[in-house]
Amino acid sequence: MLATALVVSAHVTGGSVVDAATAATVTCDPLPAGAAPATEPLASFTPQEPPRRLVDTRDGTGGFLGEIGAGCTLQLDAVAAGAPGEAAALALSVTALASQRGFLTVFPCAAGQPPTSNVNARPLGTPTPNLAVALVDDDGLVCIYSQQRTHLVVDMTGWWTMDGPTRFRSIPPVRADDSRLDAGRSPVPPNTAREIDLSSIVPSGTVAVVANLTVTEPAAEGFLTAFPCGVAPLSSNLNFRAGESRAVAIVVGISTDRKLCVQSNTSHHVVVDVSGYYETAPQFGPASALTPVAGDRLADSRTSDGPWTSPFQAGTVRRLAPVAGRADAGQATAVVVNTVATNATGPGFVTIYPCQDEVPFTSVVNFAPGEEATNLTFVDLSAASEICFYTSAGVDLVVDLFGVMAAPAGTFTEHLQFDAHTWPPYSPTATDYVVECGDGPVELELDLLPGTTARVNNVPVAAGTIQLPGTDDSLVNVRLTRSGTTRQHWFRCVPDGFPRFEVERPGAPTPGWYLTTAGTAGAPFALILDEYGAPVWYKQLDAESVDLKRRSDGRLLYAPLLGPRYGVQPDAGYRAMSLFGTLVDEYITVDEGAVEHPTDHHDIAPLPNGGYALISYPVIDGVDLTPLPGTGWSANDSIAENVIQEFDADGNLVDSWALDDYFGYDEVPYPIRWPAVPGGYAGDEVDVWHVNGLSAIDDGSGDYLITARHLDAAFRLDRATGDLDWILGSLPVSAPQESGAPRLEILNDPLDGPRRPHHAVLDGDVLTIFDNRTDTGQPSRAVAYEIDDVALTATMLWSIEAPDGGTAFGLGSVQEFDDGGVLVGWGPVQPMFQEFDAARNVLLAMRQVPAGQAYRIIKEPKSVWSASLLRMAAGGFAETP
């Protein structure tokens, strides 16, 4: 049975069978040297289960029948052979059956043949396998050159892609099993599965291990197979002669309880050394990715060139710096090297290991005089980015580089992960994260890059697992230093009920602070997020709240929900609190004309002089509403009026404006009589105007911009004259207007203006507005108009539709920046927040999971607060009146 480096997973199945009848061709013409394919780091490995036979020249599998001639090259079309189109590199078990010694080289065809080897064939037709990391060229081709005439068997055991569900972790070689140490030193019987428990070596969630499989003292010629316990063996990994020691690299699936089985057709001893594993991609933190190398000769002790110029003597240790000069050298954690032992003076073995360690009790290559022995291995780098080679007998070694495992650029760790959900996604340039610690404690696992030192809460730590209390609101500081550069990360344990966000950051938003409110049932929070989506500051609130914004003195304004649709509570209002949660002020409207004027929660307009303006919804009875469109209105009805009240810095009422003085009921496109809500308003009054946006126009005029949802309009109130300067709305310019204010002609807008708008802002002559478009069958949008108050036109400049055609109903916000970027809050539509650049590329997107909604989101400059102040003040509850 032929050896195949088995790459399977008990949890991942391969694709459908593909007809590979014409995947392989052979040429004996020299291939022109070309450029190697551009190689990006390949983060994920997908095992092929079962391994797929691509080529067998003995029976014509793959399209070529007969031996490959000396000096000829087999060309393999990877996709035609069954590899997926996204595969950038293949795990190939390449087996030679040659009559005389020679070598085979695997390489991307377009790059030309490198001066390296992957398999060194044994004579007399003895099957000689080895695992190869085969880089696919841009045409989807892999080439295999044979120095001597040979039959060739190629099995695909998996493939690497740029992204996917698994990640690799390298570890110093660990001896997982040695049957020679069993009681009585009895050999493993033939056809008997030997179960190896790896639970002390690899973590839960491991799907495959990278290991070296060695057979020794076999009773007869045979084969050895490694496989996940509980799964029938599908092929062999290693072929051997009677009495010899032989090794091969394997990447093999393991069972869900982390057990690996090995089995042979003859009695034998077996040794298994583990040097890494593939696990389910961690929920958080960096992970190394494989960058394949087309073939780079690192050392050859037979020649006078390079770092080694003479054979190894017995007991010799030599060093190599395999990543020196590479662009990814600083991030490299491990390398994939192929080692050939030749010209041996006697039987022996090679051990490869990180140089700072003692020589481990493991072996990679087992050799004997008169032939070559070859093996591929994944080996961890030392702190100085070196690997060491030890030989037990005199021998020449040839070492070729075929891959580099490297952590993402800029990271100082290969692994940084809590055993609790952590977000937003890890970035080496981000500083803050939240950890859902539950009841604690939590564990932090650190695996440092070579040359990195670490402190946790200012205590020096080594790589490994660190237990932390994990109490609510506690902050963990991780300080990493490498090559004179220090990076710090802060991890906040958040309380139960804290809203979870999934953050995508395809761009680089301008640094700043995002203010919003969000929460889960019974657990509302005020949040300040950084440009990575991390809540650097938060306070838990006593009630569902909306409209978090910054006051000019750095304190925060927000409103508890004061009614189901609008404010109805007579003695409650907007609150001002310090960053530490101390209640500083409460802003409440005042009654006028013996009519109760409850404060509304939709908006507050802070004024430059320290004053402020609020919205109120007083209920007025005895109103003739028959001019309203539709039916259900009477001549003696009730309305929820809208009044804007302005106060000075001492809280004295300065002025007020009622919408009933400016608009007639025949101007209302969307009046609603809301159903009664227990504990709220009676339900008889009609919500005619529904003012939901109020802002002071920042041009020194003192004027206000007001948004009224049920008027389908935003309008400018001239504070000095008390008149409306203009109205931007859905009604035509010819429609009647009670106050005589002009309606702007809307240009360049295919939807003819807003419907059920929310949160309008006027900056110079540009008005941005969140256009809900409720009950239109159309998606919500953020939209901007250029206002010409002389020509009385509003020309649409741009619009952005809600994700997936969603409608925000009565929530949402839009903010345009000086550089043309836009921040949109989509209310209940997910993602809840999106930031775009001027070309409307998404820079940041945040979605609450499993669901949620946000009234508004506002971005403030980074300079308004320091991150250290926000971290110091974060956590706990906001004080209530």
mmCIF file of C-alpha atoms in Angstrom, residues 542 560-563 567-575 583 585-591 596-600 614 616 880-881:
data_model
loop_
_atom_site.group_PDB
_atom_site.id
_atom_site.type_symbol
_atom_site.label_atom_id
_atom_site.label_comp_id
_atom_site.label_asym_id
_atom_site.label_seq_id
_atom_site.Cartn_x
_atom_site.Cartn_y
_atom_site.Cartn_z
ATOM 1 C CA ASP A 542 -32.186 53.114 34.707
ATOM 2 C CA PRO A 560 -34.872 58.478 29.109
ATOM 3 C CA LEU A 561 -37.769 57.346 26.968
ATOM 4 C CA LEU A 562 -40.473 59.683 28.289
ATOM 5 C CA GLY A 563 -43.376 58.044 26.500
ATOM 6 C CA GLY A 567 -42.889 62.596 25.897
ATOM 7 C CA VAL A 568 -45.856 62.440 28.278
ATOM 8 C CA GLN A 569 -44.227 62.555 31.734
ATOM 9 C CA PRO A 570 -44.803 65.989 33.322
ATOM 10 C CA ASP A 571 -41.894 65.901 35.785
ATOM 11 C CA ALA A 572 -39.087 64.276 33.805
ATOM 12 C CA GLY A 573 -36.802 65.498 31.073
ATOM 13 C CA TYR A 574 -33.356 65.452 29.554
ATOM 14 C CA ARG A 575 -30.450 64.694 31.871
ATOM 15 C CA LEU A 583 -26.269 63.711 37.600
ATOM 16 C CA ASP A 585 -28.660 68.850 35.513
ATOM 17 C CA GLU A 586 -32.130 67.938 34.362
ATOM 18 C CA TYR A 587 -33.870 69.885 31.594
ATOM 19 C CA ILE A 588 -37.666 70.028 31.758
ATOM 20 C CA THR A 589 -40.131 72.077 29.748
ATOM 21 C CA VAL A 590 -42.579 74.373 31.537
ATOM 22 C CA ASP A 591 -46.362 74.629 31.323
ATOM 23 C CA GLU A 596 -49.388 70.841 30.765
ATOM 24 C CA HIS A 597 -46.300 70.783 28.545
ATOM 25 C CA PRO A 598 -44.444 67.471 29.116
ATOM 26 C CA THR A 599 -40.850 67.270 27.937
ATOM 27 C CA ASP A 600 -40.275 65.233 24.805
ATOM 28 C CA LEU A 614 -36.614 71.571 24.082
ATOM 29 C CA SER A 616 -42.966 69.511 24.119
ATOM 30 C CA THR A 880 -30.879 59.159 38.562
ATOM 31 C CA PRO A 881 -32.886 62.221 39.676
#
